[in-house]
Short mmCIF file of C-alpha atoms and ligand atoms in Angstrom, two decimals:
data_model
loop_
_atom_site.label_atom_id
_atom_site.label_comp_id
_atom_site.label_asym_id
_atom_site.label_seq_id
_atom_site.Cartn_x
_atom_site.Cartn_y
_atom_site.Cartn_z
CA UNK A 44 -17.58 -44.25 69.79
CA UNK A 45 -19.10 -40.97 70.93
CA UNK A 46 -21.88 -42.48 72.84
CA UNK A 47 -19.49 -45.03 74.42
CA UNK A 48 -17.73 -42.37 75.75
CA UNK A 49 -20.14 -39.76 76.34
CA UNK A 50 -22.49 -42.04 78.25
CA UNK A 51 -20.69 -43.05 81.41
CA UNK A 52 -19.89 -39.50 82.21
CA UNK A 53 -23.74 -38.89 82.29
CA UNK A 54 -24.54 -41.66 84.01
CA UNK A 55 -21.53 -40.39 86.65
CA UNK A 56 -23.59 -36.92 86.29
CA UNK A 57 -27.12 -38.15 86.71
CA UNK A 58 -26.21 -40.32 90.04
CA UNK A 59 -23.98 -37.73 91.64
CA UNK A 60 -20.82 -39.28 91.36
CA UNK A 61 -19.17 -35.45 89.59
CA UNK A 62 -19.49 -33.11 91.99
CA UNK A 63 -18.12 -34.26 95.28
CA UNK A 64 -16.91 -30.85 96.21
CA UNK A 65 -19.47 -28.61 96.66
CA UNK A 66 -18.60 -25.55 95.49
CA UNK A 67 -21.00 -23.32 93.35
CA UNK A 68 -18.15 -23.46 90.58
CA UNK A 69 -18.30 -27.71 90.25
CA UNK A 70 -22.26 -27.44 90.44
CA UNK A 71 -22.36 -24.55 87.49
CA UNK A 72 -19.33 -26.75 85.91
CA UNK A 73 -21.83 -29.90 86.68
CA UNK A 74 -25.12 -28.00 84.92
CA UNK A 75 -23.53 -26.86 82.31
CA UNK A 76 -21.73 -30.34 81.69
CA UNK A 77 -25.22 -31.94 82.07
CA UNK A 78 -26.99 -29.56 79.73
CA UNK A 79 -24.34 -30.65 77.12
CA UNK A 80 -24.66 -34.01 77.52
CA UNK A 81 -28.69 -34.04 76.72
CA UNK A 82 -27.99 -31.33 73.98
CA UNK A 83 -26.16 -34.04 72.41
CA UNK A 84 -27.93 -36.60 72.64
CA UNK A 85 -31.32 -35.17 71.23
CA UNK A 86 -28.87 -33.95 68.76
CA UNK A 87 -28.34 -37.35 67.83
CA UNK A 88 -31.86 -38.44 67.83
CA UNK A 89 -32.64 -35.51 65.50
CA UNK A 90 -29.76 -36.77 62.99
CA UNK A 91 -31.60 -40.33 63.34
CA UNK A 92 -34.90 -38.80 62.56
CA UNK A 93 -33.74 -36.89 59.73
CA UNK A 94 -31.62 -40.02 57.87
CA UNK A 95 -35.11 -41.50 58.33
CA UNK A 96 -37.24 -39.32 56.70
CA UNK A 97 -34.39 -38.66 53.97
CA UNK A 98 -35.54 -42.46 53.19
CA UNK A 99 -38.85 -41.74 52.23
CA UNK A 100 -38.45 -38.83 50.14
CA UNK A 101 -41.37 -39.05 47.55
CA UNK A 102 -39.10 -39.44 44.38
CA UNK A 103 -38.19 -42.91 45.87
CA UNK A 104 -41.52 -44.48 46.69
CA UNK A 105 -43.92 -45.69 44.60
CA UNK A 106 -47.43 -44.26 45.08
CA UNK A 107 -49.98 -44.13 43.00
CA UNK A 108 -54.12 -43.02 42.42
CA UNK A 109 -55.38 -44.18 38.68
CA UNK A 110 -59.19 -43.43 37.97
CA UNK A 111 -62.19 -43.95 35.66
CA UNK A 112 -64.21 -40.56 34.59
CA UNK A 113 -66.03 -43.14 32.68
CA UNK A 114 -67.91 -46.37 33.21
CA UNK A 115 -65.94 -49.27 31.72
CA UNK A 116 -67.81 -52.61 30.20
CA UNK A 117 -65.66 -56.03 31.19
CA UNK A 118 -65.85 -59.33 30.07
CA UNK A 119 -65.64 -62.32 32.07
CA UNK A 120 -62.42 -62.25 34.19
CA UNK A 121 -61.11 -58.68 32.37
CA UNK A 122 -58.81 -56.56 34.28
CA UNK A 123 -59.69 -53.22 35.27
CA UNK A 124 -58.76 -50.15 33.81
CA UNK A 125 -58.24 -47.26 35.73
CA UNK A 126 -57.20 -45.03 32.63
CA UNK A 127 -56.51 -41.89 34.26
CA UNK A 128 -54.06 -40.51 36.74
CA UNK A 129 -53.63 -38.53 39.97
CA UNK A 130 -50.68 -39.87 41.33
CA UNK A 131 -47.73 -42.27 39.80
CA UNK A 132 -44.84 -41.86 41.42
CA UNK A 133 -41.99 -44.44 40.12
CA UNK A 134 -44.53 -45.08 37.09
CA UNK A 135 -45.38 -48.43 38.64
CA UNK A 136 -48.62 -48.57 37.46
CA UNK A 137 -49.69 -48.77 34.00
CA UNK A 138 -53.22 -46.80 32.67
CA UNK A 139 -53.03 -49.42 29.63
CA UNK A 140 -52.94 -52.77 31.26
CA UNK A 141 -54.08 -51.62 34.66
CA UNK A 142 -51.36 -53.57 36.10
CA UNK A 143 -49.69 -52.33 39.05
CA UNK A 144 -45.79 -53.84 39.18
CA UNK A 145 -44.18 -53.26 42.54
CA UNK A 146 -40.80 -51.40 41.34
CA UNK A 147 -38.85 -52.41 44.47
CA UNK A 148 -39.69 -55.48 47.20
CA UNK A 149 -41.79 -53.97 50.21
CA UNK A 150 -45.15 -54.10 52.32
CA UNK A 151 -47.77 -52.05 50.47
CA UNK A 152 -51.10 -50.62 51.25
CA UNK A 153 -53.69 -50.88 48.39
CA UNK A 154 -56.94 -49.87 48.28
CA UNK A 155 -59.96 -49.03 45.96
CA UNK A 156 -63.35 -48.18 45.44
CA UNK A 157 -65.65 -50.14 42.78
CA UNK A 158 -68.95 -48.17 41.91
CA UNK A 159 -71.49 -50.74 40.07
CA UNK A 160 -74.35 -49.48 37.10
CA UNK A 161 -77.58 -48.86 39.12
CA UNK A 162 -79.26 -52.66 39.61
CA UNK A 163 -76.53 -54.52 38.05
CA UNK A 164 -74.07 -56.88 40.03
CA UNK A 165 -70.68 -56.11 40.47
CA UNK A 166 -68.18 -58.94 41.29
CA UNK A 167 -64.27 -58.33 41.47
CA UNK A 168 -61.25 -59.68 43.09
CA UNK A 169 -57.92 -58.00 43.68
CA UNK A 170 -55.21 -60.07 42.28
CA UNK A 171 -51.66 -60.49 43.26
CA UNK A 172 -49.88 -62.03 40.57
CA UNK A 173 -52.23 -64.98 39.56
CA UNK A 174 -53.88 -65.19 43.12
CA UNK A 175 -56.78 -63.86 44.17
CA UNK A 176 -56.51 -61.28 47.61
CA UNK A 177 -59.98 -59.83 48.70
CA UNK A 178 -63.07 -59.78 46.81
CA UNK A 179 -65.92 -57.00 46.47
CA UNK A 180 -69.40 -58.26 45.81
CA UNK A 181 -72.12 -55.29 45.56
CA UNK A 182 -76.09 -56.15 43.90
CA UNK A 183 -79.22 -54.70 44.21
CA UNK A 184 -80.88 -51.25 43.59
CA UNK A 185 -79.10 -48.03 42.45
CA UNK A 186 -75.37 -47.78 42.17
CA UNK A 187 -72.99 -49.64 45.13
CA UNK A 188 -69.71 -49.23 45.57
CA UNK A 189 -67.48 -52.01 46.81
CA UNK A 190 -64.40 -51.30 48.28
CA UNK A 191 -60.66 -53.39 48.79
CA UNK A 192 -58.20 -52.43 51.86
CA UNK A 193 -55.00 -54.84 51.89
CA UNK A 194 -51.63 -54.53 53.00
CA UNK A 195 -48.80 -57.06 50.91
CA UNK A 196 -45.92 -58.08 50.90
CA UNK A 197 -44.66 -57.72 47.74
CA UNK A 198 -41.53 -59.05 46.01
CA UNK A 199 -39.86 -56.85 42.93
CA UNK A 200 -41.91 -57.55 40.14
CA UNK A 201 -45.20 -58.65 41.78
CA UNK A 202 -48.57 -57.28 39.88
CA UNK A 203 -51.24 -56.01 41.53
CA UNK A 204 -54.80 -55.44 39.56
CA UNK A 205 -58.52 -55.65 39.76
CA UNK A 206 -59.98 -58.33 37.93
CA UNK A 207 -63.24 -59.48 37.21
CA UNK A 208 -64.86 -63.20 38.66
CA UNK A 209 -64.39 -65.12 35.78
CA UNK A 210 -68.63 -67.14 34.44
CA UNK A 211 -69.70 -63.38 35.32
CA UNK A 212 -69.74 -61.57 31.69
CA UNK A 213 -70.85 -58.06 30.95
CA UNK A 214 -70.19 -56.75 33.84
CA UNK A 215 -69.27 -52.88 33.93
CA UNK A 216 -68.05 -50.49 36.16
CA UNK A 217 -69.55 -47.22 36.19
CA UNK A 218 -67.73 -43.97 36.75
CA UNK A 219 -68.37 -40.52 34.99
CA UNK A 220 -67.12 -36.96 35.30
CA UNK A 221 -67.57 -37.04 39.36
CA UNK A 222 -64.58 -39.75 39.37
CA UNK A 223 -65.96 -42.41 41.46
CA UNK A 224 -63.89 -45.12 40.89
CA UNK A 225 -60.42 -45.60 42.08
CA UNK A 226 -57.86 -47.47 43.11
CA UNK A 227 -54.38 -46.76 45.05
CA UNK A 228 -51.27 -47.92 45.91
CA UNK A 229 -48.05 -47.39 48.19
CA UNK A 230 -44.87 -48.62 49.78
CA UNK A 231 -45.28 -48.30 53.39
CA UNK A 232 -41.73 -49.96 54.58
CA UNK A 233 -38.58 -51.80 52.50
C1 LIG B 334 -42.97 -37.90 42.87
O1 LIG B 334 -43.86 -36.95 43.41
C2 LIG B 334 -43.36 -35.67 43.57
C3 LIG B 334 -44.41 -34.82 44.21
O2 LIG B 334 -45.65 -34.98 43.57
C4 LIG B 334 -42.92 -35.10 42.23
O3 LIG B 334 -42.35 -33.83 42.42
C5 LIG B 334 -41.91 -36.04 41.60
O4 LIG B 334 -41.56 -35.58 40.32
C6 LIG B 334 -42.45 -37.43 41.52
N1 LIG B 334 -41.41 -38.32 41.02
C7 LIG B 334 -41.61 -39.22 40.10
C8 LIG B 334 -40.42 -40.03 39.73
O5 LIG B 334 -42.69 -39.43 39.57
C1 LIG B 335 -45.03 -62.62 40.21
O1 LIG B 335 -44.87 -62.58 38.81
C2 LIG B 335 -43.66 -62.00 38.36
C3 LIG B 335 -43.62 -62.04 36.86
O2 LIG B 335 -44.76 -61.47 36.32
C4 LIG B 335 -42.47 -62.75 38.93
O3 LIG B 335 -41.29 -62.06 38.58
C5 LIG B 335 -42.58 -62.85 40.45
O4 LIG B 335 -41.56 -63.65 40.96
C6 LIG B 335 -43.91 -63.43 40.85
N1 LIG B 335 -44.02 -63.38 42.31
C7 LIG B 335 -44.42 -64.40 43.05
C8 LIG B 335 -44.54 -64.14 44.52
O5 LIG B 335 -44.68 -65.50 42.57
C1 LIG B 336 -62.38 -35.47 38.30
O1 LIG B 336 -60.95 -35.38 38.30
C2 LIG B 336 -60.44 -34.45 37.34
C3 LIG B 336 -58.95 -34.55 37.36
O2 LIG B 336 -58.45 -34.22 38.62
C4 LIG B 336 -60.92 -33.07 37.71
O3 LIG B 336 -60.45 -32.14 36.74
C5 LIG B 336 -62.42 -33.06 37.76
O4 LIG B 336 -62.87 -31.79 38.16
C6 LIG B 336 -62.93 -34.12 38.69
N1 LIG B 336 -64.39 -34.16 38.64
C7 LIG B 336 -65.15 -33.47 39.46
C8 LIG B 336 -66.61 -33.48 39.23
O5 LIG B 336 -64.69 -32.83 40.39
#
């Protein structure tokens, strides 16, 4: 309503049309009239820009970091658990399952890093629900570290986890005190 009627007047302003007589009391009346105009409408912009951050305040996003400070031996298509915590906003992901379950339907950004034992293979997927996303494949000498970077689409109630390739058994993941592996989570947009 406000912009309907605010915005013709500035468009009258901006191409001349106020202001026919030229006195220096319609052009200071015309300034000032224009100043307003703008003044309001960043106002309004600002108001937009606030609502929108209001959105994202962190008590209503999940967001989460889980660890290992330890290395963690898996069977043959075990999940992984990342038993300790940074971050866990909205609770959505659980240190005893290591089951991430989207609290709210959204695009997410996950991510993690893998670190292997020195020399030994390390073969993972990240799943989403009972499909595999990405995989991370490290072998060779000394420790690797594999990493995951995906962005879902996730409906309420989708899990997210890291799971062993099933036929590869005794696999481990190594982490110790330094924290090396990790994996994270976050709602980007509703
Ligand atoms: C979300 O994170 C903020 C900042 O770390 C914290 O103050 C708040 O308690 C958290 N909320 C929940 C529900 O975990
Ligand atoms: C994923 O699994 C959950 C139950 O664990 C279910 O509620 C949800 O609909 C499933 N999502 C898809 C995309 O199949
Ligand atoms: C690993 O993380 C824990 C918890 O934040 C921290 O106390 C510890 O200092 C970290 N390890 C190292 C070597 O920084």
């Amino acid at each position: 309503m406000f912009i309907m009627l605010s915005f013709p007047l500035l468009l009258l302003v901006l191409t001349g049309h106020i202001g026919i007589v030229r006195s220096s009391c319609t052009s200071k009346l015309e300034k000032s009239l224009f100043d307003d105009l703008i003044g309001m409408m960043l106002k309004l912009k600002g108001t937009e820009h606030i609502a929108y951050r209001k959105e994202l305040r962190q008590n209503d996003i999940p967001a989460f970091t889980a660890y290992r400070n330890s290395a963690q031996r898996l069977s043959s298509n075990a999940i992984v658990k990342f038993d300790k915590l940074w971050t866990n906003n909205l609770s959505a992901y659980d240190v005893t399952t290591g089951v991430f379950t989207a609290p709210i339907a959204g695009l997410y950004h996950f991510s993690a890093v893998v670190m292997s034992i020195s020399g030994k293979t390390l073969f993972l997927h990240l799943w989403h629900n009972d499909s595999k996303t990405a995989g991370s494949y490290t072998n060779g000498d000394g420790h690797k570290t594999g990493t995951f970077d995906v962005v879902l689409t996730l409906k309420k109630g989708d899990r997210i986890y890291l799971r062993c390739k099933g036929g590869h058994d005794s696999q481990s993941i190594y982490s110790d005190s330094d924290n090396y592996s990790t994996f994270s989570g976050y709602l980007i947009a509703q």
